[in-house]
CSV table of C-alpha atoms and ligand atoms in Angstrom, one decimal:
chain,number,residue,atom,x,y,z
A,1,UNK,CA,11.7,-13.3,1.8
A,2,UNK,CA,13.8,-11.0,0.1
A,3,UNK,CA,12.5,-7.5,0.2
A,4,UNK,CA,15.6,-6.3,1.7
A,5,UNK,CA,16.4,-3.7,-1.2
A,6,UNK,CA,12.8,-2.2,0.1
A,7,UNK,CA,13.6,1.9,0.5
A,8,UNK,CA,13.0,2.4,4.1
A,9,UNK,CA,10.1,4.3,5.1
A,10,UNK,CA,9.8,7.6,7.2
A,11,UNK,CA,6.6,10.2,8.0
A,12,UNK,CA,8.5,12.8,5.5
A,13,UNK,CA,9.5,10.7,2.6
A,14,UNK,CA,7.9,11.4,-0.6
A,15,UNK,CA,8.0,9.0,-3.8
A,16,UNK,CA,5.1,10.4,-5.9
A,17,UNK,CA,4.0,13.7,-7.0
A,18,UNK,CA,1.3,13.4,-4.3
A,19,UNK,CA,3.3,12.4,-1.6
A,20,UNK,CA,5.8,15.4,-2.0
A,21,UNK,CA,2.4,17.9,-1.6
A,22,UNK,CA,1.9,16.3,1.6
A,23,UNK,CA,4.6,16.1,2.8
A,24,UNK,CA,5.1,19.6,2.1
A,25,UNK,CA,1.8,20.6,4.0
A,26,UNK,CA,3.7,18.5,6.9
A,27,UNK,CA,6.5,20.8,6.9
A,28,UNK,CA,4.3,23.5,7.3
A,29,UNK,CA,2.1,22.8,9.9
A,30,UNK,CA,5.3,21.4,11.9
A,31,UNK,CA,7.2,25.0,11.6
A,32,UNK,CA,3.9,27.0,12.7
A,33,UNK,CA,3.4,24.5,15.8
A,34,UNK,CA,6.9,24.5,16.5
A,35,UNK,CA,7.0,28.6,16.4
A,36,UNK,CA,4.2,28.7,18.9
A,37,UNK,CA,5.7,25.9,20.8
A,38,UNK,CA,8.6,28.2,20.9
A,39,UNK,CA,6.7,31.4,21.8
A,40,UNK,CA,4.9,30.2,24.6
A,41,UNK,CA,7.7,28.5,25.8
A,42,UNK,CA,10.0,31.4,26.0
A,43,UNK,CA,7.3,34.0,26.9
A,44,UNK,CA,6.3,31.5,29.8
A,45,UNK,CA,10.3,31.7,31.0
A,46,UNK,CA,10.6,35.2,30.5
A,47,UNK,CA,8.0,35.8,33.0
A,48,UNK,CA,8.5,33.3,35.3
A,49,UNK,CA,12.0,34.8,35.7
A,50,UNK,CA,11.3,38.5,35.5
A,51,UNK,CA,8.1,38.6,37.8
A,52,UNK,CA,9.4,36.5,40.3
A,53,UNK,CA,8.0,36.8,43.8
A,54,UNK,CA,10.6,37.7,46.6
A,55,UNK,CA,9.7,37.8,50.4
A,56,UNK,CA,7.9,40.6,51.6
A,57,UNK,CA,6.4,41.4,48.2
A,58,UNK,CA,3.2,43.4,48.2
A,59,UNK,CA,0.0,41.4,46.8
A,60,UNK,CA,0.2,42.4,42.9
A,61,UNK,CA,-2.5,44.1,41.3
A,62,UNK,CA,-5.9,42.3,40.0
A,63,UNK,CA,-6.4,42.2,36.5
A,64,UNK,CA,-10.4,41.7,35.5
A,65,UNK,CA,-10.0,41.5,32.0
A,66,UNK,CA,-8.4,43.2,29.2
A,67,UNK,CA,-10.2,43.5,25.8
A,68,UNK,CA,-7.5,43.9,23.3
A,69,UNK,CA,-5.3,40.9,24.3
A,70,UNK,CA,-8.6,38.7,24.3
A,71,UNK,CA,-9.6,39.7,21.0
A,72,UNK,CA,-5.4,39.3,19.8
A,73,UNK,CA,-5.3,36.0,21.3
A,74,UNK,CA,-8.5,35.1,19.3
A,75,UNK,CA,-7.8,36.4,16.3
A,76,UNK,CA,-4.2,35.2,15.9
A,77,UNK,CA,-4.9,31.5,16.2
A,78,UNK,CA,-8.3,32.1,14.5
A,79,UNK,CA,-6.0,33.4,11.4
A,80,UNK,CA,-4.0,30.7,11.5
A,81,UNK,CA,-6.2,28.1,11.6
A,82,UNK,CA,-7.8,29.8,8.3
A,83,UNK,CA,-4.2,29.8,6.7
A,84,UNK,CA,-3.9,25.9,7.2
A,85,UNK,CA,-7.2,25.2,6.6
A,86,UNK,CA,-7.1,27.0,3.3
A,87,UNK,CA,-3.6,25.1,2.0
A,88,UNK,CA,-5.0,21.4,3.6
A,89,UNK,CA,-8.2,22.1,1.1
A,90,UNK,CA,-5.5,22.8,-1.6
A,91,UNK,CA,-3.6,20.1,-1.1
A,92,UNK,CA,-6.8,17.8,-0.8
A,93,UNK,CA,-7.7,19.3,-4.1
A,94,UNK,CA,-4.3,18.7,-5.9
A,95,UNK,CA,-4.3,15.0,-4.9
A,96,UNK,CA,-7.8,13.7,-5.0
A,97,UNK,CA,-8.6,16.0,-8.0
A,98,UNK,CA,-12.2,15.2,-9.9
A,99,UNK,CA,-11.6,11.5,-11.7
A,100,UNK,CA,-14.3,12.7,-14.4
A,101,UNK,CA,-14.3,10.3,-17.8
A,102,UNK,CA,-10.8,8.9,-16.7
A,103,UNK,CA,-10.7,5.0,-16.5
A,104,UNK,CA,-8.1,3.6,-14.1
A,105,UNK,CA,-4.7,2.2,-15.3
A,106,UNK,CA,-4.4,0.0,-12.5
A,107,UNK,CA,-7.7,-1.5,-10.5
A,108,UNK,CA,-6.8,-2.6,-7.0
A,109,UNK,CA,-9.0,-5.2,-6.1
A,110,UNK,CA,-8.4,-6.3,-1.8
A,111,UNK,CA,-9.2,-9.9,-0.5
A,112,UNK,CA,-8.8,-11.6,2.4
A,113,UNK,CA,-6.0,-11.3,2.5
A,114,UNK,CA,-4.1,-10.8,-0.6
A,115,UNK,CA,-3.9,-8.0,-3.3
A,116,UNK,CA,-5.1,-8.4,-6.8
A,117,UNK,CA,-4.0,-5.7,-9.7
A,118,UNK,CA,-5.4,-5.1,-12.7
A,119,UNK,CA,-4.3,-3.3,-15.5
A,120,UNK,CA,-7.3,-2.7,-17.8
A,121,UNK,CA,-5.6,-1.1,-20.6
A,122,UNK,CA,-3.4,-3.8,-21.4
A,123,UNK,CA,-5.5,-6.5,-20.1
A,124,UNK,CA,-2.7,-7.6,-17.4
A,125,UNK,CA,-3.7,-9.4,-14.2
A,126,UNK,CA,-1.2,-10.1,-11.2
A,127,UNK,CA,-1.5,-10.2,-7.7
A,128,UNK,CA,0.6,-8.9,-4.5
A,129,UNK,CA,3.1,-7.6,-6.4
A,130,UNK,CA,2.2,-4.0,-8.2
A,131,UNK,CA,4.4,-2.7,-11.1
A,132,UNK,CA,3.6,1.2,-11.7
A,133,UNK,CA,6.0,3.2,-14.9
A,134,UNK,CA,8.1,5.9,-13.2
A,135,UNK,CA,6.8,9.5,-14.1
A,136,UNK,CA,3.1,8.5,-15.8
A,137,UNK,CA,0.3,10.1,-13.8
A,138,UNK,CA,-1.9,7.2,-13.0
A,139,UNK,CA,-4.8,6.5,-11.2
A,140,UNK,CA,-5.9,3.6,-9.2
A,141,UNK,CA,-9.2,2.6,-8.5
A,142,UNK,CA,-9.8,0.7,-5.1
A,143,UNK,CA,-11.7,-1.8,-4.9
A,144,UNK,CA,-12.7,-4.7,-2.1
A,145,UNK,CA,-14.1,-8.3,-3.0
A,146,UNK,CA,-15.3,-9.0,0.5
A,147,UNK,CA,-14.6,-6.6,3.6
A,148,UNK,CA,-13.1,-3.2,3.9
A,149,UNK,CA,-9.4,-3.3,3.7
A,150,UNK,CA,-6.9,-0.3,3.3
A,151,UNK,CA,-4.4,0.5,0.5
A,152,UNK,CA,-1.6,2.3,1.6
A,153,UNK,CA,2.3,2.6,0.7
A,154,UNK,CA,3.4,5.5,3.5
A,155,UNK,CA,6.0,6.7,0.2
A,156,UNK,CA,3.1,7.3,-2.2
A,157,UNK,CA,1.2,9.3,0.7
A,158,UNK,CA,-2.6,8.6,1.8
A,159,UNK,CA,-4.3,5.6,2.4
A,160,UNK,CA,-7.5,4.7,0.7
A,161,UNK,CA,-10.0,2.3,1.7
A,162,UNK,CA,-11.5,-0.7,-0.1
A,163,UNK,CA,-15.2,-1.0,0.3
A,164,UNK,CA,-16.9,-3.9,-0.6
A,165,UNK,CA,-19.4,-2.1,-3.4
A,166,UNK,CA,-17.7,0.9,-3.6
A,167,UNK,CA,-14.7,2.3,-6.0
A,168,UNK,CA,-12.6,4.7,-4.2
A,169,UNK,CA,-9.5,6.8,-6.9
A,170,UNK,CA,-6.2,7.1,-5.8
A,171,UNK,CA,-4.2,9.5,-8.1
A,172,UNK,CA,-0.2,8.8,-8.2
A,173,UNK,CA,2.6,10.1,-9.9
A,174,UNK,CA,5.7,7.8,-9.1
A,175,UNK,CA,8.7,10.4,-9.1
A,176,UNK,CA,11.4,7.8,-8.2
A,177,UNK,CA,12.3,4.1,-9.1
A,178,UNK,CA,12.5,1.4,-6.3
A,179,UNK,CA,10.8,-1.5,-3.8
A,180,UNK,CA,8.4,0.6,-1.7
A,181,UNK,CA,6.4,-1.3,1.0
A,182,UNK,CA,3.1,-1.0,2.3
A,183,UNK,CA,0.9,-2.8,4.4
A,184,UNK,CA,-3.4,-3.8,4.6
A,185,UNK,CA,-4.4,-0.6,7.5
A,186,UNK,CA,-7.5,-1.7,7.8
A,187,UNK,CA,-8.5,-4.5,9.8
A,188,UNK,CA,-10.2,-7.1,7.9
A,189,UNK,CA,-9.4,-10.8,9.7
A,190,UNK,CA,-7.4,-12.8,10.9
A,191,UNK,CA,-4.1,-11.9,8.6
A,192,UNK,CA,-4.6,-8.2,8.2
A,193,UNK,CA,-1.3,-8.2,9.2
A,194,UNK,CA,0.0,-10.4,6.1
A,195,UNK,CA,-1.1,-8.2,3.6
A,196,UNK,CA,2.0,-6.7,2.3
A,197,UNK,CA,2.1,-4.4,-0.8
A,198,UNK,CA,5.1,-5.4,-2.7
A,199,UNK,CA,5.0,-1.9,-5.4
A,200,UNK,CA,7.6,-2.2,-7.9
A,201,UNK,CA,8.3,1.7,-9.4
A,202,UNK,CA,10.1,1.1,-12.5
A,203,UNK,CA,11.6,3.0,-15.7
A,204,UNK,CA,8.5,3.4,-18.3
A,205,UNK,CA,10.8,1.0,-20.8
A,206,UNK,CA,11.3,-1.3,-18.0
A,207,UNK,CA,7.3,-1.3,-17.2
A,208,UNK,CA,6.4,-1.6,-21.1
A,209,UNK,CA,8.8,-5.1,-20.9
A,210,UNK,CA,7.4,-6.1,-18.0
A,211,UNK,CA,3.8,-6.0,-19.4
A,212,UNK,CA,4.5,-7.6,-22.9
A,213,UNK,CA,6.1,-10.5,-20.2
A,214,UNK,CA,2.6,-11.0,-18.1
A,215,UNK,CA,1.0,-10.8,-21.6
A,216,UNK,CA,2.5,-14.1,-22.7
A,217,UNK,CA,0.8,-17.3,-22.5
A,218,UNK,CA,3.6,-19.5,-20.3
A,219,UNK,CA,5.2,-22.4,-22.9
A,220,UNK,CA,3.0,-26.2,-21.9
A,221,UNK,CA,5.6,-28.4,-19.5
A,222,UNK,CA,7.8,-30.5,-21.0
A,223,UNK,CA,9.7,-32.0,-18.1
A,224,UNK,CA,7.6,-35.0,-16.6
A,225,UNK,CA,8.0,-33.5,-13.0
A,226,UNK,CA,6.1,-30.5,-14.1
A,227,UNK,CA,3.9,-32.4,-16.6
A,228,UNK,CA,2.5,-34.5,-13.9
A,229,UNK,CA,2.2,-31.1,-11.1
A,230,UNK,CA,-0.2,-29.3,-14.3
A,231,UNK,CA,-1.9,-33.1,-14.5
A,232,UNK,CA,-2.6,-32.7,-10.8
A,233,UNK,CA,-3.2,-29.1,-10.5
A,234,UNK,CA,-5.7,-29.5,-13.6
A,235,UNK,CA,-8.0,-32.5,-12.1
A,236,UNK,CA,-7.9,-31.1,-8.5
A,237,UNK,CA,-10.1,-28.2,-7.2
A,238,UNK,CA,-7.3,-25.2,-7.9
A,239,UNK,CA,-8.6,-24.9,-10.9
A,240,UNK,CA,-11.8,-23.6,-9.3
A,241,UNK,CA,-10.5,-20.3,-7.3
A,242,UNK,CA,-7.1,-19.9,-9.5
A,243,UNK,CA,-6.6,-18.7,-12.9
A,244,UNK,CA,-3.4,-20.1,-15.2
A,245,UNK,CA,-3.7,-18.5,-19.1
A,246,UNK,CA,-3.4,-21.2,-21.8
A,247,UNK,CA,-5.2,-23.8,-19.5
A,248,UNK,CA,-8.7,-24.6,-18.0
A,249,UNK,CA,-7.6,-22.9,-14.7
A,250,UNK,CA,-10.0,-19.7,-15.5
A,251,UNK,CA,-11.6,-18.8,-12.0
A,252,UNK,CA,-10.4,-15.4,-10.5
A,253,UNK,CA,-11.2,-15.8,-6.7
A,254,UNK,CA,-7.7,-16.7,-5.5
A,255,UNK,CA,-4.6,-14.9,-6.8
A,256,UNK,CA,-3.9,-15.2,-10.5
A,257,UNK,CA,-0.5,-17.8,-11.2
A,258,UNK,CA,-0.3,-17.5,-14.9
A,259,UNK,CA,3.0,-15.4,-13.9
A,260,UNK,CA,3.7,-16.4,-10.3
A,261,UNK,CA,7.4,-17.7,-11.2
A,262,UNK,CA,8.0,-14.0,-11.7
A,263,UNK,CA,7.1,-12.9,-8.4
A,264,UNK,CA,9.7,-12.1,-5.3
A,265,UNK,CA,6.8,-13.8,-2.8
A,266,UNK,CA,4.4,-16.3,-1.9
A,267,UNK,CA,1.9,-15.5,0.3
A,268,UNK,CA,1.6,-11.8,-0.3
A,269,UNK,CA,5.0,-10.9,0.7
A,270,UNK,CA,4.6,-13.9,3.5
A,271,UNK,CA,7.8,-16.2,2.0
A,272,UNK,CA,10.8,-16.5,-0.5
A,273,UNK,CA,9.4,-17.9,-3.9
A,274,UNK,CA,10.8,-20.6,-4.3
A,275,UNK,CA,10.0,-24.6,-4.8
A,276,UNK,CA,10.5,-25.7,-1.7
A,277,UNK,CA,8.4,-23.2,-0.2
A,278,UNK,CA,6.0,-23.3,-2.6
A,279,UNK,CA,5.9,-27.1,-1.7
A,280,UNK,CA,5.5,-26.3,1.9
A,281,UNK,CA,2.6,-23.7,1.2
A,282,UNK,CA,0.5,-26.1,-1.4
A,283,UNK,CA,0.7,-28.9,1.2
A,284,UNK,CA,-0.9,-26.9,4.1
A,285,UNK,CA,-1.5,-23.0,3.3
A,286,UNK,CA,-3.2,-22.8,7.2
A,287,UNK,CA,0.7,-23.7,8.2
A,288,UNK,CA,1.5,-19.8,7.5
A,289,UNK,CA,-1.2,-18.2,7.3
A,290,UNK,CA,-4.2,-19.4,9.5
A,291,UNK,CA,-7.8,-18.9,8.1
A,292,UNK,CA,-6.8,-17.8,4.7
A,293,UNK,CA,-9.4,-19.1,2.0
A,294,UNK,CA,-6.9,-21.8,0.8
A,295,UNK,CA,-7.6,-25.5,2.6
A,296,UNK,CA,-4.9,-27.6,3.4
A,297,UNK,CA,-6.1,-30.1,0.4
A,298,UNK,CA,-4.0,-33.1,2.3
A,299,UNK,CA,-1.5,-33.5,-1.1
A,300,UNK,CA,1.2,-35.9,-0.2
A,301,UNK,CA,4.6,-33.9,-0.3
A,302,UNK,CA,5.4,-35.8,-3.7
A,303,UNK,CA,2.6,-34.0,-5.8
A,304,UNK,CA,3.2,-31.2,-4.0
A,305,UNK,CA,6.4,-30.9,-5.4
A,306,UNK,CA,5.3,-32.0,-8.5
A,307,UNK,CA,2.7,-29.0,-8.2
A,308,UNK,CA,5.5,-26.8,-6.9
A,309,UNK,CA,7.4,-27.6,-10.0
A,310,UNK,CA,5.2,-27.0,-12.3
A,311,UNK,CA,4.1,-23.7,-10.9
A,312,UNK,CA,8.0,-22.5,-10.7
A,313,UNK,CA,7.7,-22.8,-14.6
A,314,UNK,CA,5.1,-20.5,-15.2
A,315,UNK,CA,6.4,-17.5,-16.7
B,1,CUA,CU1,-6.8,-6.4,4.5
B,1,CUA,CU2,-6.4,-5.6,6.6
């Protein structure tokens, strides 16, 4: 699988407009723990230094109470748990701001245990691999077709769940091109850990091409190999979980592969897209990714291929 241009990930890198404000926020709380750290470190020294005990020391003094370093010792940390307090609500406020009228631009739709995008302004439908337009402000609505998963790309910033019957918003603002990764956070089966997010941030013109591409209707086979993998693929049962455009493939329950020769992946960032594994993966899906919806359908490895090649056409 080649994801290896992927930018690699760290708690203070920021990729969206959102991401930054957090990140910021991070920043902030670290400096004010780290000057208290500090504080109570060096105080703690200084005394344990200066008031050392020597032999033949005198008992010191008893102290019973003393009113104004209680009430300073209650008031600073009161004050500055108000101060972060009042910038986390800002920050929550800048990223999750009220959705109103909007509609989404991209609808995030989780399975077990694969991503599906949708992009209801244009009327493009992919899966596992998420192109968003550098710069546009967008907003995602997350959505879950059976049990709660978790959307979350650590570059764009938080997570969001995906509740079966419920749409959460997700407000982004890609500020920088490039392969981010994310990951499924929420445990939902037996391959929660092969959910990869693949999310593709591209120039606007780049995005724009892109779309009129997915927008196409893939050219009919002409080679025979790939005739005879669509003659299979249409009289079998893929046709009643998968969608192909220009075909009688219309169901919507498995990831969409009226594009998939376009994508980097099988298998939700699982394997290399190519024929042989594609081969491979048609012949026995449970091979790679035990207890996913797809059966091992018992294909001899010649219409497999055949299957494989036809598929590797669709563009
Ligand atoms: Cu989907 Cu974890």
């Amino acid at each position: 699988m080649d994801l290896s241009t992927a930018q690699t990930t760290n708690i203070f890198n920021w990729a969206t407009e959102q991401a930054r404000t957090i990140v910021w926020l991070e920043w902030v709380n670290l400096a004010i723990c780290m000057a208290i750290l500090f504080t109570v470190i060096g105080l703690l020294t200084y005394a344990a230094i200066k008031f050392r005990g020597k032999a033949g020391d005198a008992d010191p003094p008893h102290v019973e109470g003393n009113l104004k370093l209680e009430i300073t010792w209650t008031v600073i940390p009161a004050l500055i748990f108000l101060f972060l307090g009042v910038l986390t609500g800002t920050v929550m406020h800048d990223v999750n701001p009220p959705v109103g009228k909007r509609l989404p631009d991209v609808i995030v739709n989780a399975h077990q245990f694969w991503w599906e995008y949708s992009y209801p302004k244009t009327g493009v439908v992919t899966a596992n691999e998420l192109y968003l337009p550098e710069g546009a402000d967008l907003l995602l609505e997350i959505r879950s077709a059976d049990v709660i998963h978790s959307f979350w790309v650590p570059d764009f910033g938080q997570k969001m769940d995906a509740i079966p019957g419920h749409k959460n918003n997700l407000f982004l603002k890609p500020v920088r091109s490039g392969l981010f990764l994310g990951q499924c956070s929420e445990y939902c089966g037996a391959q929660h850990s092969l959910m990869r997010i693949v999310a593709n941030v591209v120039p606007q013109k780049e995005f724009d091409t892109w779309t009129q591409s997915q927008l196409k209707v893939p050219a009919a086979p002409t080679d025979p190999t790939a005739k005879h993998g669509e003659e299979l693929i249409m009289s079998k049962t893929c046709v009643q979980c998968h969608n192909i455009a220009g075909t009688k493939a219309v169901a919507n329950v498995a990831p969409d592969l009226t594009h998939i020769a376009d994508r980097k992946t099988l298998g939700s960032g699982l394997l290399e897209n190519t024929t042989d594994n594609l081969t491979k993966w048609i012949m026995n899906p449970q091979q790679f990714k035990p207890g996913c919806y797809m059966p091992n359908m018992r294909l001899t490895e010649s219409d497999a291929h055949d299957m494989a090649v036809y598929l590797e056409n669709l563009k």
